[in-house]
Amino acid sequence: MNQLKSTMGAIREGWLGLSTPKKAGLITALLSIFLLVSGLSYYSQRVEYTTLFSGLEEADAGIIVNDLEAKAISYKLEDNGRTILIDDTQLDKYRIQLAVDGMMPETSTGFEIFDETSMMATDEDRNIMYQRAVTGELERAITSLQSVESAKVILSIPEGSVFGTEQPEASASVVIATKGNQQLSSATIQGVVSLVSGAVENLPANNIKIVDKSGNVLGNAALAGADEYSPELVSRYSAIVSSYEQQLQQKLMAALAPIYGMDNLSIALTAEMDFDSLEQEIVDYGDAAIRSQNVAATGGTVDVNEAAGETANDNTINSVISEEDGGQSSYEQTINNELDSTTTVRVSAPGTIKRVTATVIYNGTLSNEQKIQLDNITKATIGFDAGRNDRVEIEGIPFIATEEAADTIAESEAGIAFYLKEYGLYIAAGIGGLFILSLIAFFFRNSKEKKYRAFDEEMANATRIVEAKNVPQPPSVSIPETDQFDFTQNPKFQRDAKMKVYAKENPEMVADMIKIWMKDK
């Protein structure tokens, strides 16, 4: 306790001993430290909110809010309480906890509607409940898709007639809200159409309409993916080309990086692909086999080879020969052959590679031998085909250092921001602690110097009192040259040494001075 009082007294005396400009500067420094610590504390401890649920019913929102308050989790409400935002660091953990506790909000009613069926329910009531259950299950299934935030399904199921031979067709309308204004792909739209069509009896795909929250028609069975030149299909083909180029570039970088260094290479790859489908039919005929042969001859003796002449190898021979006696002979031959045939239908899938162009730039100069080695490695890696007019360019050009410096600066700034966010509070606390310790040391030093000044003044007063009483002055002390100490560099040591010598030579005088000093106190 005494130590605390002495410390506080020293601080108070040090403060009183400061001049007005020093006090103003000290107050400014303390305020700056306080603002710095407060700013870093806010920056490191601030909460980033992320949407937990949106479009909730009031009852579901109330249950979630009560649970958040019970678990002391920070949250915000938007959209008149229908949207709940919580701390981003606890989003995934809290979702899992809600699922475990069975508190996930369900805005649609599925087949659990039949869990509490009244005994008095009629067939019509059951049909309505069944339609509600199917609607709810479809909404849950569509909402579970990755790019869909919420969905609303409206079914129109007409009643069948016992007298009609054909049952009327059902129809459906689907309203979809996507996440982050994403665009649904044609494949997703077709999937939703197939899902709804398969869940409802006698619901043709053409009777399903899909729109977004803005009322724009997203597609139906006749439109989704029907145009082979649609922007969606073109985007899909572009994605395939980009993926193929990226794979080739990664393979080439993996092959060259261990040799030349990843930072010393710049690789660009361009692939041209043909997405036209090609169907080809090839028919191969085997050797001919004689199935039947008919020969007819009239007249005298007929030489077959002479009758056939140039058509001896033909399937049909019809020849008339004039004899020497004026008569005629005829020769007819018909051969029916049977041929074996093989039919091959070849369908080329879209995505055939038409041409590949690769450019490799090395950071530095390359000799002709090194260029040849780099060219051979590049061609072997990308599957170079001269028949496709593939092309490879190899160049050795020093890189500009500004890009590397910019990357280094960006990484450094990112690192500083990370450390400020993670450890800013501790850094500020350390700086503030050092500053406070410096102030305490400064106050102690001023207090001690003030005590020394006060003691010198007391000694001077005591000397004057002794002189007033005609007390003889102490003789001067002569110190041998070997025992002398140079006090010119340190006044404190000089004063202490003089006092010790004076007290040793004149103990009575010192005692009188102390008595006078104590009496004045």
Coordinates of C-alpha atoms in Angstrom, one line a residue:
M1 CA 0.0 0.0 0.0
N2 CA 2.8 2.4 0.9
Q3 CA 4.5 1.5 -2.4
L4 CA 1.3 2.4 -4.3
K5 CA 1.0 5.7 -2.4
S6 CA 4.7 6.6 -3.1
T7 CA 4.2 5.7 -6.8
M8 CA 1.1 7.8 -7.0
G9 CA 2.9 10.7 -5.2
A10 CA 5.8 10.4 -7.6
I11 CA 3.4 10.5 -10.6
R12 CA 1.6 13.6 -9.1
E13 CA 4.9 15.4 -8.4
G14 CA 6.1 14.6 -11.9
W15 CA 2.9 16.0 -13.4
L16 CA 3.1 19.1 -11.3
G17 CA 6.7 19.6 -12.4
L18 CA 5.9 19.6 -16.1
S19 CA 5.5 22.8 -18.0
T20 CA 2.2 23.7 -19.7
P21 CA 3.5 22.8 -23.3
K22 CA 4.7 19.4 -22.0
K23 CA 1.3 18.8 -20.3
A24 CA -0.5 19.6 -23.5
G25 CA 1.8 17.3 -25.5
L26 CA 1.3 14.5 -23.0
I27 CA -2.5 14.8 -23.1
T28 CA -2.4 14.7 -26.9
A29 CA -0.2 11.6 -26.9
L30 CA -2.5 9.8 -24.4
L31 CA -5.6 10.7 -26.5
S32 CA -3.8 9.4 -29.7
I33 CA -3.0 6.2 -27.9
F34 CA -6.6 5.8 -26.8
L35 CA -8.0 6.5 -30.2
L36 CA -5.5 4.1 -31.8
V37 CA -6.3 1.3 -29.4
S38 CA -10.1 1.9 -29.8
G39 CA -9.8 1.8 -33.6
L40 CA -7.8 -1.3 -33.7
S41 CA -10.1 -3.0 -31.2
Y42 CA -13.1 -2.1 -33.3
Y43 CA -11.5 -3.3 -36.5
S44 CA -10.4 -6.6 -35.0
Q45 CA -13.5 -7.3 -33.0
R46 CA -16.2 -6.1 -35.5
V47 CA -18.8 -8.7 -36.6
E48 CA -19.4 -9.4 -40.3
Y49 CA -23.1 -10.5 -40.7
T50 CA -24.2 -13.0 -43.3
T51 CA -27.7 -14.0 -44.3
L52 CA -28.9 -17.1 -42.3
F53 CA -32.5 -17.2 -43.7
S54 CA -34.5 -15.0 -45.9
G55 CA -38.2 -14.9 -46.8
L56 CA -39.2 -16.5 -43.4
E57 CA -42.7 -16.6 -42.1
E58 CA -43.2 -14.6 -38.9
A59 CA -43.6 -17.7 -36.7
D60 CA -40.4 -19.3 -38.1
A61 CA -38.5 -16.0 -37.7
G62 CA -39.7 -15.7 -34.0
I63 CA -38.4 -19.2 -33.2
I64 CA -35.0 -18.6 -34.7
V65 CA -34.6 -15.2 -33.0
N66 CA -35.5 -16.7 -29.6
D67 CA -32.9 -19.4 -30.1
L68 CA -30.3 -16.9 -31.1
E69 CA -30.9 -14.8 -28.0
A70 CA -30.8 -17.9 -25.8
K71 CA -27.4 -18.8 -27.3
A72 CA -26.1 -15.3 -27.1
I73 CA -25.3 -15.1 -30.9
S74 CA -25.2 -11.7 -32.5
Y75 CA -27.9 -11.2 -35.1
K76 CA -29.6 -8.5 -37.3
L77 CA -33.1 -8.4 -38.8
E78 CA -33.9 -7.0 -42.2
D79 CA -36.9 -7.0 -44.6
N80 CA -39.4 -6.5 -41.7
G81 CA -38.0 -9.4 -39.8
R82 CA -38.2 -11.9 -42.6
T83 CA -34.5 -12.0 -43.2
I84 CA -32.1 -12.9 -40.3
L85 CA -28.3 -12.2 -40.5
I86 CA -25.8 -13.6 -38.0
D87 CA -22.0 -13.6 -37.4
D88 CA -20.3 -15.1 -40.5
T89 CA -18.0 -17.2 -38.3
Q90 CA -20.9 -19.0 -36.7
L91 CA -23.1 -19.4 -39.8
D92 CA -22.2 -23.0 -40.7
K93 CA -22.1 -24.2 -37.1
Y94 CA -25.5 -22.7 -36.2
R95 CA -27.1 -24.2 -39.3
I96 CA -25.9 -27.7 -38.3
Q97 CA -27.1 -27.1 -34.8
L98 CA -30.6 -26.1 -36.1
A99 CA -30.7 -29.2 -38.3
V100 CA -29.8 -31.4 -35.3
D101 CA -32.4 -29.8 -33.1
G102 CA -35.0 -30.1 -35.8
M103 CA -35.6 -26.3 -35.9
M104 CA -34.9 -25.7 -39.6
P105 CA -37.8 -23.5 -41.0
E106 CA -40.1 -25.3 -43.3
T107 CA -42.2 -23.0 -45.4
S108 CA -43.8 -25.8 -47.3
T109 CA -46.0 -28.7 -46.1
G110 CA -45.3 -32.1 -47.5
F111 CA -46.8 -35.5 -46.9
E112 CA -46.6 -34.9 -43.1
I113 CA -50.0 -33.3 -43.6
F114 CA -51.5 -36.8 -43.5
D115 CA -50.0 -37.4 -40.0
E116 CA -53.0 -35.7 -38.4
T117 CA -55.9 -36.6 -40.6
S118 CA -59.3 -36.3 -39.3
M119 CA -61.6 -39.3 -39.3
M120 CA -64.3 -37.2 -40.8
A121 CA -62.3 -36.1 -43.8
T122 CA -64.0 -36.8 -47.1
D123 CA -62.5 -38.0 -50.4
E124 CA -62.5 -34.4 -51.7
D125 CA -60.6 -33.3 -48.6
R126 CA -58.1 -36.0 -49.1
N127 CA -57.6 -35.0 -52.7
I128 CA -57.0 -31.4 -51.7
M129 CA -54.5 -32.5 -49.0
Y130 CA -52.7 -34.7 -51.5
Q131 CA -52.4 -31.8 -53.9
R132 CA -51.0 -29.6 -51.1
A133 CA -48.5 -32.4 -50.1
V134 CA -47.3 -32.8 -53.7
T135 CA -46.9 -29.1 -54.0
G136 CA -44.9 -28.8 -50.8
E137 CA -42.6 -31.7 -51.7
L138 CA -41.9 -30.2 -55.1
E139 CA -41.1 -26.8 -53.5
R140 CA -38.7 -28.5 -51.1
A141 CA -37.0 -30.4 -53.9
I142 CA -36.6 -27.4 -56.2
T143 CA -35.3 -25.3 -53.3
S144 CA -32.7 -27.9 -52.6
L145 CA -31.0 -27.2 -56.0
Q146 CA -27.7 -25.4 -55.7
S147 CA -28.6 -22.2 -57.5
V148 CA -32.2 -21.9 -56.2
E149 CA -33.0 -19.9 -53.1
S150 CA -36.8 -20.4 -53.0
A151 CA -39.5 -21.8 -55.1
K152 CA -43.3 -21.7 -55.3
V153 CA -45.3 -24.3 -57.2
I154 CA -48.9 -24.0 -58.3
L155 CA -50.6 -27.1 -59.5
S156 CA -53.8 -27.3 -61.5
I157 CA -55.2 -30.9 -61.4
P158 CA -58.6 -31.2 -63.1
E159 CA -61.1 -33.8 -61.9
G160 CA -61.5 -36.8 -64.2
S161 CA -64.9 -37.8 -65.5
V162 CA -66.2 -41.4 -65.2
F163 CA -67.9 -41.0 -68.6
G164 CA -64.9 -39.7 -70.5
T165 CA -62.4 -42.0 -72.2
E166 CA -59.5 -39.5 -72.0
Q167 CA -58.4 -37.9 -68.8
P168 CA -57.8 -34.1 -68.9
E169 CA -54.2 -33.0 -68.6
A170 CA -52.8 -31.2 -65.6
S171 CA -50.7 -28.1 -65.6
A172 CA -48.2 -26.4 -63.4
S173 CA -46.6 -23.0 -62.8
V174 CA -43.3 -22.6 -61.0
V175 CA -41.9 -19.3 -59.6
I176 CA -38.1 -19.6 -58.8
A177 CA -35.9 -17.1 -57.0
T178 CA -32.2 -17.7 -57.6
K179 CA -29.3 -17.0 -55.3
G180 CA -27.4 -13.8 -55.9
N181 CA -29.2 -13.1 -59.2
Q182 CA -27.8 -16.1 -60.8
Q183 CA -29.1 -17.3 -64.2
L184 CA -30.5 -20.8 -64.3
S185 CA -29.0 -23.0 -67.0
S186 CA -31.0 -24.9 -69.6
A187 CA -30.0 -28.1 -67.9
T188 CA -31.4 -26.9 -64.6
I189 CA -34.6 -25.7 -66.2
Q190 CA -35.1 -29.1 -67.9
G191 CA -34.4 -30.8 -64.6
V192 CA -37.1 -28.8 -62.9
V193 CA -39.5 -29.6 -65.7
S194 CA -38.8 -33.3 -65.5
L195 CA -39.1 -33.2 -61.7
V196 CA -42.6 -31.6 -61.8
S197 CA -43.8 -33.7 -64.7
G198 CA -42.8 -36.9 -63.0
A199 CA -44.4 -36.0 -59.7
V200 CA -47.9 -35.2 -61.0
E201 CA -50.0 -37.7 -62.8
N202 CA -50.9 -36.9 -66.5
L203 CA -48.8 -33.7 -66.5
P204 CA -47.1 -33.2 -69.9
A205 CA -43.9 -31.3 -70.0
N206 CA -45.4 -28.8 -72.4
N207 CA -47.9 -27.7 -69.7
I208 CA -45.2 -26.6 -67.2
K209 CA -44.3 -22.9 -67.1
I210 CA -41.3 -21.6 -65.2
V211 CA -40.8 -17.9 -64.4
D212 CA -38.5 -15.9 -62.1
K213 CA -39.5 -13.3 -59.4
S214 CA -39.4 -10.5 -62.0
G215 CA -42.0 -12.4 -64.2
N216 CA -39.5 -13.3 -66.9
V217 CA -40.2 -16.7 -68.6
L218 CA -37.2 -18.9 -67.8
G219 CA -38.4 -21.7 -70.1
N220 CA -40.6 -24.7 -70.7
A221 CA -40.2 -28.1 -72.1
A222 CA -40.5 -26.8 -75.7
L223 CA -38.0 -24.0 -75.2
A224 CA -35.4 -25.2 -72.8
G225 CA -32.4 -26.4 -74.8
A226 CA -34.4 -26.6 -78.0
D227 CA -32.2 -24.2 -79.9
E228 CA -28.8 -25.8 -80.6
Y229 CA -27.4 -22.3 -81.2
S230 CA -28.8 -20.8 -78.0
P231 CA -26.6 -18.6 -75.8
E232 CA -26.7 -21.2 -73.1
L233 CA -25.2 -23.9 -75.4
V234 CA -22.6 -21.5 -76.8
S235 CA -21.6 -20.7 -73.2
R236 CA -21.3 -24.4 -72.4
Y237 CA -19.1 -25.0 -75.4
S238 CA -16.9 -22.0 -74.4
A239 CA -16.5 -23.5 -71.0
I240 CA -15.4 -26.8 -72.4
V241 CA -12.8 -25.1 -74.6
S242 CA -11.5 -23.1 -71.6
S243 CA -11.3 -26.2 -69.4
Y244 CA -9.4 -28.0 -72.1
E245 CA -7.0 -25.1 -72.5
Q246 CA -6.5 -24.9 -68.7
Q247 CA -5.7 -28.6 -68.5
L248 CA -3.1 -28.4 -71.2
Q249 CA -1.6 -25.3 -69.6
Q250 CA -1.4 -27.0 -66.2
K251 CA 0.2 -30.1 -67.8
L252 CA 2.8 -28.0 -69.6
M253 CA 3.6 -25.9 -66.5
A254 CA 4.0 -29.1 -64.5
A255 CA 6.4 -30.5 -67.0
L256 CA 8.5 -27.3 -67.4
A257 CA 8.4 -25.8 -63.9
P258 CA 10.9 -28.2 -62.3
I259 CA 13.4 -27.4 -65.1
Y260 CA 13.0 -23.7 -65.7
G261 CA 11.2 -22.5 -62.6
M262 CA 7.5 -21.6 -62.4
D263 CA 8.3 -17.8 -62.0
N264 CA 10.4 -17.8 -65.1
L265 CA 7.7 -19.1 -67.5
S266 CA 4.7 -17.5 -69.1
I267 CA 2.5 -20.0 -71.0
A268 CA -0.5 -19.2 -73.3
L269 CA -2.5 -22.0 -75.0
T270 CA -5.3 -21.7 -77.5
A271 CA -7.4 -24.6 -78.7
E272 CA -9.9 -24.7 -81.6
M273 CA -12.6 -27.3 -81.3
D274 CA -15.4 -28.5 -83.6
F275 CA -18.7 -29.1 -81.9
D276 CA -20.6 -30.3 -85.0
S277 CA -21.9 -33.9 -84.9
L278 CA -20.9 -36.0 -87.8
E279 CA -22.6 -39.3 -88.8
Q280 CA -21.0 -41.5 -91.4
E281 CA -22.3 -44.8 -92.9
I282 CA -19.8 -47.2 -94.5
V283 CA -20.9 -50.4 -96.4
D284 CA -18.3 -53.0 -97.2
Y285 CA -19.1 -55.9 -99.7
G286 CA -17.4 -59.2 -99.4
D287 CA -16.6 -61.8 -102.2
A288 CA -19.4 -62.9 -104.5
A289 CA -20.8 -66.4 -104.1
I290 CA -22.9 -68.0 -107.0
R291 CA -26.4 -68.5 -105.7
S292 CA -28.0 -69.9 -109.0
Q293 CA -27.0 -70.3 -112.7
N294 CA -29.2 -70.8 -115.8
V295 CA -27.8 -71.9 -119.2
A296 CA -29.7 -72.3 -122.5
A297 CA -28.1 -73.3 -125.9
T298 CA -29.7 -74.0 -129.3
G299 CA -28.4 -75.1 -132.7
G300 CA -25.2 -77.2 -133.1
T301 CA -22.2 -77.5 -131.0
V302 CA -21.4 -74.2 -129.3
D303 CA -18.0 -73.2 -127.9
V304 CA -18.8 -71.4 -124.7
N305 CA -15.7 -69.2 -124.6
E306 CA -16.3 -68.3 -128.2
A307 CA -19.9 -67.5 -127.5
A308 CA -19.2 -65.4 -124.4
G309 CA -16.3 -63.5 -126.0
E310 CA -15.5 -60.3 -124.0
T311 CA -18.5 -60.8 -121.7
A312 CA -17.3 -64.2 -120.3
N313 CA -17.0 -62.8 -116.8
D314 CA -20.4 -61.1 -116.8
N315 CA -23.4 -62.4 -114.9
T316 CA -25.6 -62.4 -118.0
I317 CA -24.5 -63.7 -121.5
N318 CA -26.7 -63.7 -124.6
S319 CA -24.9 -64.6 -127.8
V320 CA -25.9 -65.8 -131.3
I321 CA -23.4 -67.6 -133.5
S322 CA -23.6 -68.1 -137.3
E323 CA -22.5 -71.5 -138.5
E324 CA -20.7 -72.4 -141.8
D325 CA -23.7 -74.1 -143.4
G326 CA -25.8 -71.0 -142.9
G327 CA -27.5 -72.1 -139.7
Q328 CA -27.4 -70.3 -136.3
S329 CA -26.6 -71.3 -132.8
S330 CA -27.5 -69.4 -129.6
Y331 CA -26.1 -69.4 -126.1
E332 CA -27.7 -67.8 -123.0
Q333 CA -26.3 -67.8 -119.5
T334 CA -27.6 -66.1 -116.3
I335 CA -25.7 -66.2 -113.0
N336 CA -27.2 -64.9 -109.7
N337 CA -24.6 -64.0 -107.1
E338 CA -25.0 -63.6 -103.3
L339 CA -22.9 -60.8 -101.7
D340 CA -22.0 -60.4 -98.0
S341 CA -22.2 -56.8 -96.8
T342 CA -21.0 -55.1 -93.6
T343 CA -22.6 -51.7 -92.7
T344 CA -20.7 -49.4 -90.3
V345 CA -22.3 -46.3 -88.9
R346 CA -19.8 -43.9 -87.3
V347 CA -21.0 -41.0 -85.3
S348 CA -18.3 -38.4 -84.2
A349 CA -19.1 -36.8 -80.9
P350 CA -18.9 -33.0 -80.8
G351 CA -15.8 -31.5 -79.4
T352 CA -13.2 -32.6 -81.9
I353 CA -9.9 -30.8 -81.7
K354 CA -9.1 -28.8 -84.8
R355 CA -6.0 -27.0 -83.9
V356 CA -3.8 -26.2 -80.8
T357 CA -1.5 -23.2 -80.6
A358 CA 1.0 -22.9 -77.7
T359 CA 3.3 -19.9 -76.8
V360 CA 6.0 -20.4 -74.1
I361 CA 8.1 -17.3 -73.0
Y362 CA 11.1 -17.8 -70.8
N363 CA 12.4 -15.1 -68.5
G364 CA 15.9 -14.7 -70.0
T365 CA 17.8 -15.6 -73.1
L366 CA 17.8 -19.1 -74.7
S367 CA 20.4 -20.7 -76.9
N368 CA 19.3 -22.5 -80.1
E369 CA 19.9 -25.9 -78.3
Q370 CA 17.7 -24.8 -75.4
K371 CA 15.0 -23.6 -77.7
I372 CA 15.0 -27.0 -79.5
Q373 CA 14.7 -28.8 -76.1
L374 CA 11.9 -26.6 -74.9
D375 CA 10.1 -27.0 -78.2
N376 CA 10.3 -30.8 -78.1
I377 CA 9.0 -30.9 -74.5
T378 CA 6.2 -28.6 -75.3
K379 CA 5.1 -30.5 -78.4
A380 CA 5.2 -33.8 -76.6
T381 CA 3.2 -32.5 -73.7
I382 CA 0.3 -30.8 -75.7
G383 CA 0.0 -33.7 -78.2
F384 CA 1.3 -31.7 -81.2
D385 CA -0.1 -32.9 -84.5
A386 CA 1.3 -31.4 -87.7
G387 CA -1.7 -32.7 -89.6
R388 CA -3.9 -30.3 -87.7
N389 CA -1.5 -27.4 -88.4
D390 CA -0.7 -27.1 -84.7
R391 CA 1.8 -24.4 -83.9
V392 CA 4.4 -23.9 -81.0
E393 CA 6.3 -20.7 -80.4
I394 CA 9.3 -20.5 -78.0
E395 CA 10.9 -17.2 -77.0
G396 CA 13.4 -16.1 -74.4
I397 CA 12.6 -12.5 -73.2
P398 CA 13.4 -11.0 -69.8
F399 CA 10.3 -10.2 -67.8
I400 CA 9.6 -6.7 -66.5
A401 CA 10.2 -6.5 -62.7
T402 CA 7.3 -4.1 -62.1
E403 CA 4.7 -6.9 -62.1
E404 CA 6.6 -9.0 -59.6
A405 CA 7.1 -5.9 -57.4
A406 CA 3.3 -5.2 -57.7
D407 CA 2.5 -8.7 -56.7
T408 CA 4.9 -8.5 -53.7
I409 CA 3.4 -5.2 -52.6
A410 CA -0.1 -6.7 -52.9
E411 CA 0.9 -9.8 -50.9
S412 CA 2.5 -7.5 -48.3
E413 CA -0.6 -5.4 -48.0
A414 CA -2.7 -8.5 -47.7
G415 CA -0.4 -9.8 -45.0
I416 CA -0.5 -6.6 -43.0
A417 CA -4.3 -6.4 -43.2
F418 CA -4.5 -10.0 -42.0
Y419 CA -2.1 -9.4 -39.0
L420 CA -3.9 -6.2 -38.1
K421 CA -7.2 -8.0 -38.0
E422 CA -6.0 -11.0 -36.1
Y423 CA -3.5 -9.4 -33.7
G424 CA -4.3 -5.7 -33.9
L425 CA -5.7 -5.6 -30.4
Y426 CA -2.6 -7.2 -28.9
I427 CA -0.3 -4.9 -30.8
A428 CA -2.2 -1.8 -29.7
A429 CA -2.2 -3.1 -26.1
G430 CA 1.6 -3.6 -26.3
I431 CA 2.2 -0.2 -27.7
G432 CA 0.0 1.4 -25.0
G433 CA 1.7 -0.6 -22.2
L434 CA 5.2 0.5 -23.4
F435 CA 4.0 4.1 -23.6
I436 CA 2.6 4.0 -20.0
L437 CA 5.8 2.4 -18.7
S438 CA 7.8 5.2 -20.4
L439 CA 5.6 7.8 -18.7
I440 CA 6.0 6.2 -15.3
A441 CA 9.8 6.1 -15.7
F442 CA 9.7 9.8 -16.8
F443 CA 7.7 10.7 -13.7
F444 CA 10.0 8.8 -11.4
R445 CA 13.1 10.5 -12.9
N446 CA 11.5 14.0 -12.5
S447 CA 10.5 13.2 -9.0
K448 CA 14.0 12.0 -8.0
E449 CA 15.7 15.1 -9.6
K450 CA 13.2 17.3 -7.7
K451 CA 14.2 15.6 -4.5
Y452 CA 17.8 16.3 -5.2
R453 CA 17.1 19.9 -5.9
A454 CA 15.1 20.2 -2.7
F455 CA 18.0 18.5 -0.7
D456 CA 20.5 21.0 -2.2
E457 CA 18.2 23.9 -1.2
E458 CA 17.9 22.5 2.4
M459 CA 21.6 22.1 2.6
A460 CA 22.1 25.7 1.5
N461 CA 19.6 26.9 4.0
A462 CA 21.3 24.9 6.8
T463 CA 24.7 26.4 5.9
R464 CA 23.3 29.9 6.0
I465 CA 21.8 29.2 9.5
V466 CA 25.1 27.8 10.7
E467 CA 27.0 30.8 9.4
A468 CA 24.5 33.1 11.1
K469 CA 25.3 31.4 14.4
N470 CA 29.0 32.1 13.9
V471 CA 29.8 28.4 13.6
P472 CA 33.3 28.0 12.2
Q473 CA 33.4 26.7 8.6
P474 CA 34.8 23.3 8.0
P475 CA 38.3 23.4 6.8
S476 CA 38.9 22.6 3.2
V477 CA 39.7 19.1 2.4
S478 CA 42.8 18.3 0.6
I479 CA 42.6 15.1 -1.4
P480 CA 45.8 13.5 -2.7
E481 CA 46.0 13.6 -6.5
T482 CA 46.0 9.8 -6.6
D483 CA 42.7 9.7 -4.7
Q484 CA 41.0 12.4 -6.7
F485 CA 38.1 11.5 -8.9
D486 CA 36.9 13.5 -11.9
F487 CA 33.5 14.7 -11.0
T488 CA 33.2 17.2 -13.8
Q489 CA 31.4 14.7 -15.9
N490 CA 28.8 13.7 -13.3
P491 CA 27.5 16.4 -10.9
K492 CA 25.6 13.9 -8.8
F493 CA 28.7 11.8 -7.9
Q494 CA 30.6 15.0 -7.3
R495 CA 28.0 16.2 -4.7
D496 CA 27.8 12.8 -3.0
A497 CA 31.6 12.5 -2.7
K498 CA 31.9 16.0 -1.2
M499 CA 29.2 15.3 1.3
K500 CA 30.9 12.0 2.4
V501 CA 34.2 13.7 2.9
Y502 CA 32.7 16.6 4.7
A503 CA 30.7 14.3 7.1
K504 CA 33.8 12.2 7.8
E505 CA 36.0 15.2 8.7
N506 CA 33.4 17.2 10.6
P507 CA 30.9 14.8 12.2
E508 CA 29.8 17.3 14.8
M509 CA 29.1 20.0 12.2
V510 CA 27.0 17.5 10.2
A511 CA 25.1 16.5 13.3
D512 CA 24.2 20.1 14.0
M513 CA 23.1 20.7 10.5
I514 CA 20.8 17.6 10.6
K515 CA 19.3 18.7 13.9
I516 CA 18.6 22.1 12.4
W517 CA 17.0 20.5 9.3
M518 CA 14.8 18.1 11.4
K519 CA 13.7 21.0 13.6
D520 CA 12.6 23.0 10.6
K521 CA 10.7 20.0 9.3

